Tab-separated table of C-alpha atoms and ligand atoms in Angstrom:
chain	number	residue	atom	x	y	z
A	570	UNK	CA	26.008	-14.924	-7.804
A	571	UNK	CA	24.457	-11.254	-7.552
A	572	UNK	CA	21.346	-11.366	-9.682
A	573	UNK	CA	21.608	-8.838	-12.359
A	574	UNK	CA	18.569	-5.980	-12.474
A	575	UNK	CA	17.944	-3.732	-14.693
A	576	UNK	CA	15.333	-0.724	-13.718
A	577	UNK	CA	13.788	2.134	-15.527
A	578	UNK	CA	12.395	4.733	-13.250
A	579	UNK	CA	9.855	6.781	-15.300
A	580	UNK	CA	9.889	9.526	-12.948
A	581	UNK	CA	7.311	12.073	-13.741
A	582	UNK	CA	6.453	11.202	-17.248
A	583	UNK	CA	3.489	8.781	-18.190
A	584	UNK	CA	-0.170	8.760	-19.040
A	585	UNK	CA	-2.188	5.474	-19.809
A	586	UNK	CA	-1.746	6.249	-23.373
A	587	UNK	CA	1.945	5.286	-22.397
A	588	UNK	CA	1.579	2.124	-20.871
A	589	UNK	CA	1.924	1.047	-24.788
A	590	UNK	CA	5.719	0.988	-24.423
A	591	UNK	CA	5.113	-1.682	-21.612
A	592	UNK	CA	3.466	-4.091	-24.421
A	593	UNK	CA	6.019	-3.411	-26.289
A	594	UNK	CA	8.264	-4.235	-23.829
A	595	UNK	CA	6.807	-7.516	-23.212
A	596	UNK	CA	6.804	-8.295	-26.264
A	597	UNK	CA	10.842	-8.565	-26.821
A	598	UNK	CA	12.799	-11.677	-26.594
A	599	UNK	CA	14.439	-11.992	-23.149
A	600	UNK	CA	17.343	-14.242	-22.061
A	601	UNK	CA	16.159	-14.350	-18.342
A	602	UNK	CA	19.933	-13.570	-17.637
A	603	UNK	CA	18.661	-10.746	-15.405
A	604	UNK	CA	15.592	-9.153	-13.863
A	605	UNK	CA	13.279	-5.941	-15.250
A	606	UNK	CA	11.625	-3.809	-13.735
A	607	UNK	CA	9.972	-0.305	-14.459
A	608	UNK	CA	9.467	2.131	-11.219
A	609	UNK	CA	6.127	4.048	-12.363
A	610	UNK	CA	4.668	7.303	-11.283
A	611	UNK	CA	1.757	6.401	-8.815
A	612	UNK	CA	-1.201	6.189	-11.383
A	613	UNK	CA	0.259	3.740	-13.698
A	614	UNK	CA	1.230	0.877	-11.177
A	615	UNK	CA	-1.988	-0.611	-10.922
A	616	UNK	CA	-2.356	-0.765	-14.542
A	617	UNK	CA	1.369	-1.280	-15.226
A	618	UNK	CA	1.439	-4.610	-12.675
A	619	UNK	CA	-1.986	-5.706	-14.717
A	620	UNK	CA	0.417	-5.975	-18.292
A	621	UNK	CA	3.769	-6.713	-16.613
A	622	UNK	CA	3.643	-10.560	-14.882
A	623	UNK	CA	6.637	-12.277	-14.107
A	624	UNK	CA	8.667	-11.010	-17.250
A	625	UNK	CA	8.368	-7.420	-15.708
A	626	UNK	CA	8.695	-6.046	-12.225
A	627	UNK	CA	6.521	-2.467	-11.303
A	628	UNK	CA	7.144	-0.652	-8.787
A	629	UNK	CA	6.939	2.754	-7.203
A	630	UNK	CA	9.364	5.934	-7.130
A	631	UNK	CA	9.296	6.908	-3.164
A	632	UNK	CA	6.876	6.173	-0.491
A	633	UNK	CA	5.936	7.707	3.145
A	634	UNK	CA	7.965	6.946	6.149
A	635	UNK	CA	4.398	6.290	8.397
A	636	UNK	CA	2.010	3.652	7.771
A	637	UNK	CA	-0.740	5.751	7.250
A	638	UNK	CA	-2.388	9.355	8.422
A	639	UNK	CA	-3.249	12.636	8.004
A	640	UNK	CA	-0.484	13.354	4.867
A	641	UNK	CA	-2.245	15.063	2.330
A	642	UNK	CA	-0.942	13.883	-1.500
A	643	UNK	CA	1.527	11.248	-0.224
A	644	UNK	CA	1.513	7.307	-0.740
A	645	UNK	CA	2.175	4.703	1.870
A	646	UNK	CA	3.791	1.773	0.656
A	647	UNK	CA	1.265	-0.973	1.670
A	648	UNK	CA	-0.583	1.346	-0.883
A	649	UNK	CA	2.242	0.680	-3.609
A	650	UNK	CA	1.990	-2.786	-2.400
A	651	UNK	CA	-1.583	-2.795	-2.865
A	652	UNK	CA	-1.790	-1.405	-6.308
A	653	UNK	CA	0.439	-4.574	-7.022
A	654	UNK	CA	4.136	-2.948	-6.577
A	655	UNK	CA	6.746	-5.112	-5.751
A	656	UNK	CA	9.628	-2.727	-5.511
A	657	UNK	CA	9.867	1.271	-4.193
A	658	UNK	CA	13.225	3.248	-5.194
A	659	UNK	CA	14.217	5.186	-1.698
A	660	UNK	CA	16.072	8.117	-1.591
A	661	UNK	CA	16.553	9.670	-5.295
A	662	UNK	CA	18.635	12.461	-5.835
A	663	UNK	CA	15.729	14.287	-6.949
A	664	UNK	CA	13.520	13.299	-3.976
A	665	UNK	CA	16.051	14.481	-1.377
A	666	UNK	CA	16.585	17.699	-3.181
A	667	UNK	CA	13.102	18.605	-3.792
A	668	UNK	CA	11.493	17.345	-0.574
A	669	UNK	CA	14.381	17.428	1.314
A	670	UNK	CA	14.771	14.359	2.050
A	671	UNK	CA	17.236	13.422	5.221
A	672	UNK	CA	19.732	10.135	5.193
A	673	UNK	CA	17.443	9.250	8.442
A	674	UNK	CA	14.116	9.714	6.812
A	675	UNK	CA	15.369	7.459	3.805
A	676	UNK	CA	16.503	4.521	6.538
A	677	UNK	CA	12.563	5.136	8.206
A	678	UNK	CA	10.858	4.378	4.798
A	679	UNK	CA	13.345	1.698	4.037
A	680	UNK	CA	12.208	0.131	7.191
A	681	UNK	CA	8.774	1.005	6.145
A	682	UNK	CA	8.444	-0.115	2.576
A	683	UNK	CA	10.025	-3.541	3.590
A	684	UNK	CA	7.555	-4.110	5.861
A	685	UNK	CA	4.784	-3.753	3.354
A	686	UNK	CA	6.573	-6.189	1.816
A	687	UNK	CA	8.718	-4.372	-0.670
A	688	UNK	CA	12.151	-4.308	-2.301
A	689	UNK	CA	14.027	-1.097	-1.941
A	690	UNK	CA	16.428	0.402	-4.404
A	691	UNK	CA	17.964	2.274	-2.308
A	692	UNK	CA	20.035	5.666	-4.353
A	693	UNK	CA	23.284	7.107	-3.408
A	694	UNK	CA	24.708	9.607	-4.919
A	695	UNK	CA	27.368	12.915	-4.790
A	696	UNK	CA	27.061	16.174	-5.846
A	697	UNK	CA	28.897	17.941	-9.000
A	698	UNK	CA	31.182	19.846	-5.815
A	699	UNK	CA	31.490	16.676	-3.811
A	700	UNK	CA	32.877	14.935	-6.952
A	701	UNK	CA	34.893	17.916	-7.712
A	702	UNK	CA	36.740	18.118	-4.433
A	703	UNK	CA	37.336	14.424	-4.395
A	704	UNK	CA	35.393	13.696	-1.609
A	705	UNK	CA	32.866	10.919	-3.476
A	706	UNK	CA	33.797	8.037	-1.192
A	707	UNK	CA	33.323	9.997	1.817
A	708	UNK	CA	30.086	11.169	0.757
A	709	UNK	CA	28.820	7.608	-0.136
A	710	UNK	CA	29.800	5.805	2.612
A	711	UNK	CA	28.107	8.417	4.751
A	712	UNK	CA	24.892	8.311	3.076
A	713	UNK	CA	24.822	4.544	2.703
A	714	UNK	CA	25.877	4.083	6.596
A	715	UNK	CA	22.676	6.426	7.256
A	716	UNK	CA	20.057	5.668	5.010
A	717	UNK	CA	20.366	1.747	5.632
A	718	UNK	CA	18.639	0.757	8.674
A	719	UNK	CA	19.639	-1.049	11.354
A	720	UNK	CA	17.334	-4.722	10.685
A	721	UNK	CA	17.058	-3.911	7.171
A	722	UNK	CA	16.171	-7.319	4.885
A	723	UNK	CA	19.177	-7.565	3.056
A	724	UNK	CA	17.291	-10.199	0.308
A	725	UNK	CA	15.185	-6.799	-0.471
A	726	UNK	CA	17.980	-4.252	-1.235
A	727	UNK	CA	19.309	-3.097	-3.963
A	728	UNK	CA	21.879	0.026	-3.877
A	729	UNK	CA	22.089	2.301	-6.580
A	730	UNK	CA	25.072	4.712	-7.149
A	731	UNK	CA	23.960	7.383	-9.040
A	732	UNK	CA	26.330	10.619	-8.946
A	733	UNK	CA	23.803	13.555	-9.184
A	734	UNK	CA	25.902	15.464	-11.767
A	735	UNK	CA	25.127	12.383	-14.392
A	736	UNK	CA	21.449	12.349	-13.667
A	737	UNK	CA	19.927	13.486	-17.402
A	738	UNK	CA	23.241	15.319	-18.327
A	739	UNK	CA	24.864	13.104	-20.587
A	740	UNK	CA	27.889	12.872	-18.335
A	741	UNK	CA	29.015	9.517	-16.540
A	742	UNK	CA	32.245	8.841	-14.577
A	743	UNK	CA	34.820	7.071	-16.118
A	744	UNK	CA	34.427	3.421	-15.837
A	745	UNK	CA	37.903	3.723	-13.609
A	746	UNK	CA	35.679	6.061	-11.426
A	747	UNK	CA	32.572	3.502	-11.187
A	748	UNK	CA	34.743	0.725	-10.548
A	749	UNK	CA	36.632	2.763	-7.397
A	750	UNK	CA	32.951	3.395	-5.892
A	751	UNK	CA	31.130	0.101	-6.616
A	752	UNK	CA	34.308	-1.625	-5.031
A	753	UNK	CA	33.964	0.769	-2.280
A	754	UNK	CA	30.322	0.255	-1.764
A	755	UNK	CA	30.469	-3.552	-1.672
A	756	UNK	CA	33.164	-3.123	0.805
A	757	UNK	CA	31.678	-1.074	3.241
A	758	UNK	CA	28.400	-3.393	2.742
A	759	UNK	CA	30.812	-6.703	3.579
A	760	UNK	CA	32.312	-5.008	6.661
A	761	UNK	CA	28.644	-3.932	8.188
A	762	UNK	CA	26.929	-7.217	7.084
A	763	UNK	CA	29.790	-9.954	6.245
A	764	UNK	CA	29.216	-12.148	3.604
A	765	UNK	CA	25.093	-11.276	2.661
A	766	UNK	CA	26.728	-7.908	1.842
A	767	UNK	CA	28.536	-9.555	-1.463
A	768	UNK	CA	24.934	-10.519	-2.634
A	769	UNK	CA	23.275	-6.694	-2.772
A	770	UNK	CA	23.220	-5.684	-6.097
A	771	UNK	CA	24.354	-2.798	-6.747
A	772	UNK	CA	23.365	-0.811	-9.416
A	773	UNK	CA	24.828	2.097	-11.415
A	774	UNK	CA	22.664	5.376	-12.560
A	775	UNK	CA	22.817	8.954	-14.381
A	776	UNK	CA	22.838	8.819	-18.423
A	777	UNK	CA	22.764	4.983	-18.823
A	778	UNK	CA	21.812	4.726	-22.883
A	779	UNK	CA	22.248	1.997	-25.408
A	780	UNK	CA	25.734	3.467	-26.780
A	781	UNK	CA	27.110	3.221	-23.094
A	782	UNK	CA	25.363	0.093	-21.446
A	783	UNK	CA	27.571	-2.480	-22.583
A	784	UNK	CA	30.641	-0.290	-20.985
A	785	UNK	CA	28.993	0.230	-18.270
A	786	UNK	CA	28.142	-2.947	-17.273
A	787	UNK	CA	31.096	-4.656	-18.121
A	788	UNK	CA	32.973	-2.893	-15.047
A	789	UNK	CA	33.188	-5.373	-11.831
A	790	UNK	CA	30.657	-4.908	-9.230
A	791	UNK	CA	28.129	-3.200	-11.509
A	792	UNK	CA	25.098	-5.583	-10.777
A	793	UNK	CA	22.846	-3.405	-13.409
A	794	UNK	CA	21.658	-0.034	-14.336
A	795	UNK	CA	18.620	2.763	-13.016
A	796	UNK	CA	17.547	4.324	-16.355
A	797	UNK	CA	15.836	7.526	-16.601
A	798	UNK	CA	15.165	9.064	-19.110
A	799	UNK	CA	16.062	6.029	-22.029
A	800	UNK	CA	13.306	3.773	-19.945
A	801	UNK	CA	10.629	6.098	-21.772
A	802	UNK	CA	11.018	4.435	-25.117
A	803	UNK	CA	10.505	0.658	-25.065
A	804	UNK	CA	13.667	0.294	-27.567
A	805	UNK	CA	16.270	2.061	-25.752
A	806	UNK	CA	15.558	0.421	-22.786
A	807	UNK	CA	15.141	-2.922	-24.454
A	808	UNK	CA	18.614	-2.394	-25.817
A	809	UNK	CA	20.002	-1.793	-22.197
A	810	UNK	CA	18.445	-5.108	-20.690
A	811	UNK	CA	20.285	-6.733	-23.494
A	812	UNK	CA	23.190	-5.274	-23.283
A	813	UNK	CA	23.056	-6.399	-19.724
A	814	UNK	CA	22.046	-9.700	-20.620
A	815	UNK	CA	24.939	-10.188	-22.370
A	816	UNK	CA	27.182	-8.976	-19.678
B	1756	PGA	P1	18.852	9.373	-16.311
B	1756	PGA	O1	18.256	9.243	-14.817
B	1756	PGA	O2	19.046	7.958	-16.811
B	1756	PGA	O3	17.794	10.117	-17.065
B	1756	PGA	O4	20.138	10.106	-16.207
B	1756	PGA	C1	18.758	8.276	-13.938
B	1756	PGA	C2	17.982	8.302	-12.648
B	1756	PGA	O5	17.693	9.383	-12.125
B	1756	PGA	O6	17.655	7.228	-12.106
């Protein structure tokens, strides 16, 4: 059995005046049918892992490929680790399009971040043209072939499809479509790594909201959801981990 994981990413939204939503947060009912977790910008982790415990996973939005050095403004991830992160998301749409961000550097800081002892959430994901032309599967099994590396901890990945064309649009793929890639993804994760590959979870991402969770998740091989934007408020993204709860 996959375990089931449901993760808000706050991106960059969130001063300690919000760290309110995370009591709130707490404070709801769970099932324990699946994990949480909340990826927070930098500043917030150390206070974020201080309210969050067992019941709530924090964690950090990218990390450095290096160890350490002369990299003005960036994070290593024994630093997430430090601040008391237990997971890093790798290679989000937004990080390789602002900071262009290479398959190979993702698969360095992969290596990296689970050798601080991290989890990655590792993000895939195709462009509006790439979708467009038909040529998501292509695109995804490229990215995934390049951005996992080679002695990667397979207990400490999680894969995230998130097309960028959903990411804060309102769109989503049809759940035909989501199916077709998740069943591609664990596929292509089987034939590189046999049978550990059927126990990544694999997650799906871009305009996840309570009115479309339940769908969502109810589509094989979807082991659980990325949030954006509807992890901000404690009770949209409370009504997501139920949803998935109940999947
Ligand atoms: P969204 O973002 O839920 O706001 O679409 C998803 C993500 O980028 O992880």
């Amino acid at each position: 059995m996959v375990r089931k994981l449901a993760a808000g990413n706050w991106k960059m939204h969130g001063l300690s005046s919000d760290l309110a939503q995370i009591d709130v947060l707490l404070a709801m009912p769970r099932t324990g049918a699946c994990d949480v977790a909340l990826a927070l910008p930098a500043t917030l982790i150390a206070p974020g892992a201080g309210l969050g415990g067992d019941d709530l996973r924090i964690g950090g939005q990218d990390c450095h490929a290096q160890a350490q050095g002369a990299h003005t403004g960036d994070i290593s991830a024994a630093m997430l680790a430090d601040a008391g992160a237990s997971f890093v998301i790798l290679g989000h749409s937004e990080r390789r399009a602002d900071h262009f961000e290479t398959d190979a550097l993702v698969a360095a800081k992969v290596t990296m971040a689970q050798r601080a002892g991290l989890q990655v959430i590792l993000c895939l994901g195709e462009s509006l043209e790439q979708y467009q032309a038909g040529e998501t599967l292509q695109v995804l099994r490229k990215q995934l072939a390049a951005s996992v590396p080679d002695g990667v901890d397979l207990a400490q990945l999680v894969v995230a499809y998130e097309p960028i064309w959903a990411i804060g649009t309102g769109l989503t793929p049809t759940a035909a479509e989501v199916a077709e890639v998740h069943a591609a993804l664990r596929s292509a994760l089987q034939a590189r790594f046999g049978a550990e590959g059927a126990q990544i979870a694999l997650l799906y991402g871009g305009s996840v909201k309570p009115s479309n969770a339940a769908e969502i998740f109810a589509v094989p091989n979807v082991d659980g959801a990325l949030v954006g934007g509807a992890s901000l408020k404690a009770a949209d993204f409370d009504a997501i981990i139920r949803a998935l709860e109940a999947a």
